[in-house]
GROMACS .gro file of N, CA, C and O in nm:
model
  344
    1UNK      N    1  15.061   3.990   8.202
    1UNK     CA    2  14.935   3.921   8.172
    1UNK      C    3  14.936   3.786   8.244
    1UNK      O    4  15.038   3.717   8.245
    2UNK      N    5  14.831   3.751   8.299
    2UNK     CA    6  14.816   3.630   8.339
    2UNK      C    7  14.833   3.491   8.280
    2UNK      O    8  14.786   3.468   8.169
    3UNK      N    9  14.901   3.391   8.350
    3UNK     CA   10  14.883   3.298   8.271
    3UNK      C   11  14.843   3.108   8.354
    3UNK      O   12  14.843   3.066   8.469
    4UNK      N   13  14.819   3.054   8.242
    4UNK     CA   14  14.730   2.948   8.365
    4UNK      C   15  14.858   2.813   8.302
    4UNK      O   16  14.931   2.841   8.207
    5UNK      N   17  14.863   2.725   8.347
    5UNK     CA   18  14.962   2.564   8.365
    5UNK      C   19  14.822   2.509   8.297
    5UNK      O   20  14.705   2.545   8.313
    6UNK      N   21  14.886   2.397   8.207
    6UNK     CA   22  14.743   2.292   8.176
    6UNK      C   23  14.661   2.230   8.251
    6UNK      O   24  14.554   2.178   8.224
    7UNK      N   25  14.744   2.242   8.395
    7UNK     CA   26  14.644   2.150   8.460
    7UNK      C   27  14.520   2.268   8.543
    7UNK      O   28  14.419   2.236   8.605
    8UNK      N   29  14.560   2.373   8.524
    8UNK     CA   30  14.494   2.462   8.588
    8UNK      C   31  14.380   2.515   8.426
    8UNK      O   32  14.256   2.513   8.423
    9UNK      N   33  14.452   2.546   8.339
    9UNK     CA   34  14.382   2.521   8.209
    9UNK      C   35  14.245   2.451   8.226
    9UNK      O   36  14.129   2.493   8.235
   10UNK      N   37  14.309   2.318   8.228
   10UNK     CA   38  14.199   2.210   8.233
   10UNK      C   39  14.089   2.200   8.284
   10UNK      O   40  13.976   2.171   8.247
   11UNK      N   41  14.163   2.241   8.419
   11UNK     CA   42  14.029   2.277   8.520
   11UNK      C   43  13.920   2.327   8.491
   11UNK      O   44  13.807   2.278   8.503
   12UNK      N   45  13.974   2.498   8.426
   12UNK     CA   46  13.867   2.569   8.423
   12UNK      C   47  13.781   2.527   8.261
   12UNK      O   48  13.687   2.591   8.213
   13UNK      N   49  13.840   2.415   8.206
   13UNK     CA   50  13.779   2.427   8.080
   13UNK      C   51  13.684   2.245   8.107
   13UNK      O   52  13.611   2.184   8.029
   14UNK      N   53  13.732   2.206   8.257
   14UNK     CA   54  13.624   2.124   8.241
   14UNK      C   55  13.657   2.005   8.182
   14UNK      O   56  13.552   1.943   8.167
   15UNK      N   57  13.792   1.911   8.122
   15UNK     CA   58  13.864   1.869   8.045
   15UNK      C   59  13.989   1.848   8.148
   15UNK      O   60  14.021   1.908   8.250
   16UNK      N   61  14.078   1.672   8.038
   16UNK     CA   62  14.191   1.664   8.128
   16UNK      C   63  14.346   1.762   8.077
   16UNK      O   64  14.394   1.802   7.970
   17UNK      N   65  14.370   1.767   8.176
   17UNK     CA   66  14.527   1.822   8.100
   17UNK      C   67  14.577   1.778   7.970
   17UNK      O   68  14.636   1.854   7.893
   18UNK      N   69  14.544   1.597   7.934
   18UNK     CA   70  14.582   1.555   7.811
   18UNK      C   71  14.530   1.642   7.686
   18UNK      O   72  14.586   1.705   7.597
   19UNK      N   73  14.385   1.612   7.726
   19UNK     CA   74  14.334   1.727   7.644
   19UNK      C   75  14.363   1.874   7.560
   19UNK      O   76  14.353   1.916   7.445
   20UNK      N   77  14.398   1.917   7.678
   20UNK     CA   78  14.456   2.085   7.663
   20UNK      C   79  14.562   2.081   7.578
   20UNK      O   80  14.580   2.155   7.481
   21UNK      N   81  14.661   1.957   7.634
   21UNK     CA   82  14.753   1.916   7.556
   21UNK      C   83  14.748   1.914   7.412
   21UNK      O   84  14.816   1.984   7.337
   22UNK      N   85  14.659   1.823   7.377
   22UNK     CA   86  14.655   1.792   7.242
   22UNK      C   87  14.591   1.930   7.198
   22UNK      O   88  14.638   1.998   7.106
   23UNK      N   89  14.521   1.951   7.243
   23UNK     CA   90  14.453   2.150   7.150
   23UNK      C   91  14.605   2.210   7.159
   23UNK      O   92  14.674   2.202   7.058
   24UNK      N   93  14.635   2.244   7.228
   24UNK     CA   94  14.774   2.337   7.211
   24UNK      C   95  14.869   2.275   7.120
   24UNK      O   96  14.911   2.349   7.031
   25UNK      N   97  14.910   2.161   7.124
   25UNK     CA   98  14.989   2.101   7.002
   25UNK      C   99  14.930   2.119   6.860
   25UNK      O  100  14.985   2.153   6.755
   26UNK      N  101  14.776   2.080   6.894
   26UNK     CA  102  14.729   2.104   6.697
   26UNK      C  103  14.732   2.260   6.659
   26UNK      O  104  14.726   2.294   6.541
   27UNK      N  105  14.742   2.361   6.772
   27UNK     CA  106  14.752   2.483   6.747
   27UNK      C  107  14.617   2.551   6.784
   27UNK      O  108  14.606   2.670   6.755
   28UNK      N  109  14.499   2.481   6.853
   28UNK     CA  110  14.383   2.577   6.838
   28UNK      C  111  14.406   2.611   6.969
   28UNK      O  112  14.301   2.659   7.011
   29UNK      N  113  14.487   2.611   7.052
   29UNK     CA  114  14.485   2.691   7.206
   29UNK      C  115  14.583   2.728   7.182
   29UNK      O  116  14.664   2.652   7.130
   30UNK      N  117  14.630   2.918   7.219
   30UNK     CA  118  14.784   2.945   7.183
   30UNK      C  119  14.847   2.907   7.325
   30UNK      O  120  14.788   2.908   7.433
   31UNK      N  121  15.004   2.868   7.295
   31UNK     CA  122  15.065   2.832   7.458
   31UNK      C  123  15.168   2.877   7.423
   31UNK      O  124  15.204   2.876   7.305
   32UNK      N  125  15.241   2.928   7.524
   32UNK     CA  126  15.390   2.941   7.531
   32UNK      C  127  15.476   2.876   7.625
   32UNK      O  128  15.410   2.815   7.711
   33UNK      N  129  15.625   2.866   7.642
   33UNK     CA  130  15.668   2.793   7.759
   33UNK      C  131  15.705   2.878   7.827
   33UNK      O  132  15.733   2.971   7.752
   34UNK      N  133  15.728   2.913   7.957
   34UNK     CA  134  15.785   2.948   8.079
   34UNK      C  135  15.897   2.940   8.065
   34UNK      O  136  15.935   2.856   7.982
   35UNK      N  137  16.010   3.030   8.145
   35UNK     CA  138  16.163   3.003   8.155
   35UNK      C  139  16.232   2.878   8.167
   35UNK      O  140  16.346   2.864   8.123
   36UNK      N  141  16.148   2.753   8.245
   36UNK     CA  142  16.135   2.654   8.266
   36UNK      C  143  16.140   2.580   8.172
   36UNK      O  144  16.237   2.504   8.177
   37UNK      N  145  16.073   2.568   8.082
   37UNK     CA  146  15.956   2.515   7.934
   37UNK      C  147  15.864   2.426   7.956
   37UNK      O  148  15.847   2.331   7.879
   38UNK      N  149  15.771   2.453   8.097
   38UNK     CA  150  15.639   2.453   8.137
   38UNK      C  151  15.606   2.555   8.023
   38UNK      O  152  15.655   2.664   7.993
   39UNK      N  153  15.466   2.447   7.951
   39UNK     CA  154  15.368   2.535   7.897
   39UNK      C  155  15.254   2.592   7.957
   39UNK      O  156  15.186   2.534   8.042
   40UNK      N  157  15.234   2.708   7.914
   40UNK     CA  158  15.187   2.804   7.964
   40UNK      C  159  15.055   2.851   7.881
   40UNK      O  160  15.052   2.813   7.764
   41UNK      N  161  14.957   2.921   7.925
   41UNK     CA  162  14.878   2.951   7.828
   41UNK      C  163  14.784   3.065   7.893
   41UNK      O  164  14.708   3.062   7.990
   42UNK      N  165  14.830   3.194   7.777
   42UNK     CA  166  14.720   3.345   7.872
   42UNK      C  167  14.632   3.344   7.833
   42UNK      O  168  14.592   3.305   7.723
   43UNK      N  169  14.564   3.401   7.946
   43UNK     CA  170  14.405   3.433   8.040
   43UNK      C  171  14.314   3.451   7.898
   43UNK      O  172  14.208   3.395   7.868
   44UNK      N  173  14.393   3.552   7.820
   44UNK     CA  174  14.329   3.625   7.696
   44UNK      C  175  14.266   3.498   7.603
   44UNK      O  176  14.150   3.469   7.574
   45UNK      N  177  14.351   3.457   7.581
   45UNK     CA  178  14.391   3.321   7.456
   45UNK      C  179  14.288   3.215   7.497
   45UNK      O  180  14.203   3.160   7.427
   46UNK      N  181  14.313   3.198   7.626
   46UNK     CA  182  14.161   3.080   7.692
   46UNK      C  183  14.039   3.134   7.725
   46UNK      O  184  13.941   3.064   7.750
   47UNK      N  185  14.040   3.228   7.727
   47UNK     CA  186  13.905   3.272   7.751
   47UNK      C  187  13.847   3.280   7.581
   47UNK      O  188  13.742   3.218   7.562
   48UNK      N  189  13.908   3.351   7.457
   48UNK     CA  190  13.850   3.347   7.337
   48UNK      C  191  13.864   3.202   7.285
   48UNK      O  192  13.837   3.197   7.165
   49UNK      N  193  13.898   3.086   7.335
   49UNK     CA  194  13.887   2.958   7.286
   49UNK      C  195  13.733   2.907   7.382
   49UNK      O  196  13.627   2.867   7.335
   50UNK      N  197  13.760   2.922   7.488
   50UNK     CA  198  13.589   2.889   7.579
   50UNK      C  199  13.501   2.932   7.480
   50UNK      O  200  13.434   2.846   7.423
   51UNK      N  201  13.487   3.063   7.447
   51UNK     CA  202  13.394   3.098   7.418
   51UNK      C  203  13.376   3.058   7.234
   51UNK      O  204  13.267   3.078   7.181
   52UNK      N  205  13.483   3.007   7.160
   52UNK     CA  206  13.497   2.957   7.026
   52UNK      C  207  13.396   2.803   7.073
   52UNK      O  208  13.306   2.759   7.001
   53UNK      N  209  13.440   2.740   7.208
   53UNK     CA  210  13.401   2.598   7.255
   53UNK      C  211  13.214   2.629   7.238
   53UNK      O  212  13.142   2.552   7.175
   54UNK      N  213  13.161   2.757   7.309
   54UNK     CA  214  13.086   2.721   7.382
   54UNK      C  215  12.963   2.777   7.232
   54UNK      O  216  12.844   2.748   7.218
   55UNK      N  217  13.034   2.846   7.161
   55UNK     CA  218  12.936   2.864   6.999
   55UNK      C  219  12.930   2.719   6.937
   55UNK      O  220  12.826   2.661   6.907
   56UNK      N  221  13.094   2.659   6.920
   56UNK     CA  222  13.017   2.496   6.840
   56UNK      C  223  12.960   2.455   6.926
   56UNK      O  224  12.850   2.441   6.873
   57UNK      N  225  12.946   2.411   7.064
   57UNK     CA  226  12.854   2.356   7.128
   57UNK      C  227  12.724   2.374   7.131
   57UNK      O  228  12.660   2.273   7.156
   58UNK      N  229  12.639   2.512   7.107
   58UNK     CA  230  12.544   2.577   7.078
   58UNK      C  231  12.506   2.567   6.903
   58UNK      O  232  12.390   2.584   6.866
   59UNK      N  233  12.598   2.543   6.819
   59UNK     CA  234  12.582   2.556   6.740
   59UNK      C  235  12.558   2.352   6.643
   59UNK      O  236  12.507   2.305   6.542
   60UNK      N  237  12.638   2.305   6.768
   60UNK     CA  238  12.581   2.138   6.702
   60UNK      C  239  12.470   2.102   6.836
   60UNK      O  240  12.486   1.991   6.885
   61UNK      N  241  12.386   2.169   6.883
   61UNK     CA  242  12.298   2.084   6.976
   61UNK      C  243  12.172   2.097   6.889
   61UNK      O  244  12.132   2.208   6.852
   62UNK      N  245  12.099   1.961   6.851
   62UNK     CA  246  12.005   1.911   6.766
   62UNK      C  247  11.909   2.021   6.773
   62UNK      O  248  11.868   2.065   6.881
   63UNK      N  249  11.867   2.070   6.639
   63UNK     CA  250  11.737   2.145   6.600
   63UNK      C  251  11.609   2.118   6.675
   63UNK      O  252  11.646   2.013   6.727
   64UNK      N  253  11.538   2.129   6.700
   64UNK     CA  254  11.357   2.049   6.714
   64UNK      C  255  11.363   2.107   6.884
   64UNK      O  256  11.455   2.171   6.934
   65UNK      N  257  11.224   2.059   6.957
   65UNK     CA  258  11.235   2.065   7.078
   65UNK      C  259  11.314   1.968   7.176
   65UNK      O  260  11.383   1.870   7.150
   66UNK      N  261  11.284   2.023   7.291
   66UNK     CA  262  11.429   1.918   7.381
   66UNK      C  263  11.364   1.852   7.403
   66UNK      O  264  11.242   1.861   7.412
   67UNK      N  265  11.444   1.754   7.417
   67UNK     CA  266  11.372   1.611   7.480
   67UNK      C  267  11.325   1.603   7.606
   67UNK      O  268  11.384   1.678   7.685
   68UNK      N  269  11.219   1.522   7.662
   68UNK     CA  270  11.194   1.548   7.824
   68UNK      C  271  11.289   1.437   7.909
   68UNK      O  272  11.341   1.337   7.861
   69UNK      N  273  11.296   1.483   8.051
   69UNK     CA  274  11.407   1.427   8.126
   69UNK      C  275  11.363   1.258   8.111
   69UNK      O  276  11.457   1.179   8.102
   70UNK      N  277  11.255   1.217   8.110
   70UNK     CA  278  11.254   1.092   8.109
   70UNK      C  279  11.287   1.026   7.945
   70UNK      O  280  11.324   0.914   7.908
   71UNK      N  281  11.276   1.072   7.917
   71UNK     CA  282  11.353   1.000   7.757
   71UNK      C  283  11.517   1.029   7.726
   71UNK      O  284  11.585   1.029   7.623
   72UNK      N  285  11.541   1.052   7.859
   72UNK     CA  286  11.690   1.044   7.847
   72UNK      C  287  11.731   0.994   7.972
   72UNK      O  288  11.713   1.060   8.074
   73UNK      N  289  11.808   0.836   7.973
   73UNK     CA  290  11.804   0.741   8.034
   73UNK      C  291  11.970   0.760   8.036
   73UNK      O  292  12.027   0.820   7.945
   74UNK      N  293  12.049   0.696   8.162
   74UNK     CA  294  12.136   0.663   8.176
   74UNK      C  295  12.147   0.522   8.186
   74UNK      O  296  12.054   0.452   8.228
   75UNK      N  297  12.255   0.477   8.150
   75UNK     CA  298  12.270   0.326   8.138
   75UNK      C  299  12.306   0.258   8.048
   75UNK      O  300  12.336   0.309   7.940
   76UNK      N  301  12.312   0.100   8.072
   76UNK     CA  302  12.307  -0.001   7.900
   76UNK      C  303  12.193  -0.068   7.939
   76UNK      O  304  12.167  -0.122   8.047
   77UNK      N  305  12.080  -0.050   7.759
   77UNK     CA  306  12.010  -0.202   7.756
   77UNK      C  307  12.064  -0.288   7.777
   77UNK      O  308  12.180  -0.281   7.738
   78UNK      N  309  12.029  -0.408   7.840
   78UNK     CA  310  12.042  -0.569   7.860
   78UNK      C  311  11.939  -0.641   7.798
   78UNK      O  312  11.963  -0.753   7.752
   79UNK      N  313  11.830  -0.592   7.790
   79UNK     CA  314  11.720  -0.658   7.730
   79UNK      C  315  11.605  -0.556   7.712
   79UNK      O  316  11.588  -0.445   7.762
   80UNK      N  317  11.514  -0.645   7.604
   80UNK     CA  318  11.401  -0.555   7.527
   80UNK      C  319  11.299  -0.681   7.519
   80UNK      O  320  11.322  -0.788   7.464
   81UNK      N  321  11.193  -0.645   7.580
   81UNK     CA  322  11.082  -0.762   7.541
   81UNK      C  323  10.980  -0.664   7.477
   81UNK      O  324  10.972  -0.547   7.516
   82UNK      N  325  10.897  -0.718   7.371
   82UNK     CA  326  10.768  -0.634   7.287
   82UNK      C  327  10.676  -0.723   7.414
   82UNK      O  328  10.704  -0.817   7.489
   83UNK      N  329  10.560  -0.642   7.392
   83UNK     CA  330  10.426  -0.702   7.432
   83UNK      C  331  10.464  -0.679   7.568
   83UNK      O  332  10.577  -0.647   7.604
   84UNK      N  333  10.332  -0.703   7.663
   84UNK     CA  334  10.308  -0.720   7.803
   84UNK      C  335  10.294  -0.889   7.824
   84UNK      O  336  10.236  -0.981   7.766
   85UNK      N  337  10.407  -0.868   7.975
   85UNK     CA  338  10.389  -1.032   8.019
   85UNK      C  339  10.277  -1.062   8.037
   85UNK      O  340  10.186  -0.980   8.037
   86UNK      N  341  10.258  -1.207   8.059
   86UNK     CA  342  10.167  -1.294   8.077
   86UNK      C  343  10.090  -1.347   8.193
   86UNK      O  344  10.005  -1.434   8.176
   0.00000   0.00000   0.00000
Protein backbone atom coordinates (compact mmCIF):
# COMPACT_ATOMS: atom_id res chain seq x y z
CA UNK A 1 0.00 0.00 0.00
CA UNK A 2 1.10 3.33 -0.60
CA UNK A 3 2.38 5.64 1.64
CA UNK A 4 3.02 9.51 1.73
CA UNK A 5 6.09 11.49 4.34
CA UNK A 6 4.34 14.60 6.08
CA UNK A 7 5.75 16.78 4.00
CA UNK A 8 4.27 15.18 1.01
CA UNK A 9 1.06 14.65 3.34
CA UNK A 10 0.95 18.24 3.69
CA UNK A 11 1.10 19.06 0.40
CA UNK A 12 -1.68 17.31 -0.74
CA UNK A 13 -3.80 18.39 2.24
CA UNK A 14 -2.96 22.00 1.58
CA UNK A 15 -1.41 22.54 5.24
CA UNK A 16 2.21 22.66 6.83
CA UNK A 17 3.97 19.52 7.79
CA UNK A 18 3.66 20.98 11.47
CA UNK A 19 0.27 20.58 11.04
CA UNK A 20 0.02 16.98 9.88
CA UNK A 21 2.19 16.64 12.70
CA UNK A 22 0.10 17.68 15.33
CA UNK A 23 -3.18 15.61 13.70
CA UNK A 24 -1.12 12.46 13.76
CA UNK A 25 0.09 12.94 17.35
CA UNK A 26 -3.58 13.78 18.69
CA UNK A 27 -4.46 10.59 16.77
CA UNK A 28 -7.00 11.89 14.09
CA UNK A 29 -4.53 11.02 11.09
CA UNK A 30 -3.35 7.29 11.45
CA UNK A 31 0.70 7.21 10.90
CA UNK A 32 3.14 4.71 11.22
CA UNK A 33 7.02 4.85 11.19
CA UNK A 34 9.18 3.48 8.46
CA UNK A 35 12.22 1.15 9.20
CA UNK A 36 13.87 4.39 9.67
CA UNK A 37 11.14 5.95 12.17
CA UNK A 38 10.18 8.47 9.48
CA UNK A 39 6.50 8.82 9.92
CA UNK A 40 4.61 7.64 7.47
CA UNK A 41 1.02 7.82 6.64
CA UNK A 42 -1.28 5.44 3.95
CA UNK A 43 -2.95 6.64 0.91
CA UNK A 44 -6.18 4.87 2.54
CA UNK A 45 -6.01 6.68 6.02
CA UNK A 46 -5.51 10.29 4.18
CA UNK A 47 -7.75 10.14 1.81
CA UNK A 48 -10.79 9.12 4.58
CA UNK A 49 -9.44 12.08 6.80
CA UNK A 50 -9.71 14.71 3.49
CA UNK A 51 -12.82 13.73 3.07
CA UNK A 52 -13.81 13.71 7.25
CA UNK A 53 -11.93 17.59 6.54
CA UNK A 54 -13.96 18.44 3.67
CA UNK A 55 -17.78 17.40 5.50
CA UNK A 56 -16.79 19.77 8.68
CA UNK A 57 -15.85 22.28 6.29
CA UNK A 58 -19.21 21.99 4.44
CA UNK A 59 -20.80 21.40 7.41
CA UNK A 60 -19.55 24.83 9.48
CA UNK A 61 -19.88 27.22 6.33
CA UNK A 62 -22.63 29.86 7.52
CA UNK A 63 -26.40 29.05 6.73
CA UNK A 64 -28.21 32.04 4.62
CA UNK A 65 -27.07 33.15 1.13
CA UNK A 66 -23.38 33.86 0.13
CA UNK A 67 -22.16 36.88 0.41
CA UNK A 68 -21.27 38.91 -2.83
CA UNK A 69 -17.54 39.31 -3.84
CA UNK A 70 -17.59 42.87 -2.93
CA UNK A 71 -18.55 42.53 0.70
CA UNK A 72 -15.69 40.54 1.21
CA UNK A 73 -12.71 42.78 1.47
CA UNK A 74 -9.17 41.91 2.07
CA UNK A 75 -7.21 43.95 4.36
CA UNK A 76 -7.14 46.09 7.82
CA UNK A 77 -9.46 49.09 8.58
CA UNK A 78 -7.33 52.15 9.44
CA UNK A 79 -10.15 54.37 9.51
CA UNK A 80 -14.03 54.86 9.36
CA UNK A 81 -15.58 58.29 8.79
CA UNK A 82 -19.81 58.46 8.96
CA UNK A 83 -21.26 61.07 6.65
CA UNK A 84 -19.94 62.45 3.26
CA UNK A 85 -17.00 64.99 3.19
CA UNK A 86 -17.39 68.44 2.91
Amino acid sequence: MATYDLGRAACLLRVSPETVRRWADAGRLPMERDGSGNRMIDCVGLALFARERAADDERAAAPGPPSSVRNAFTGVVTALTVGSPR
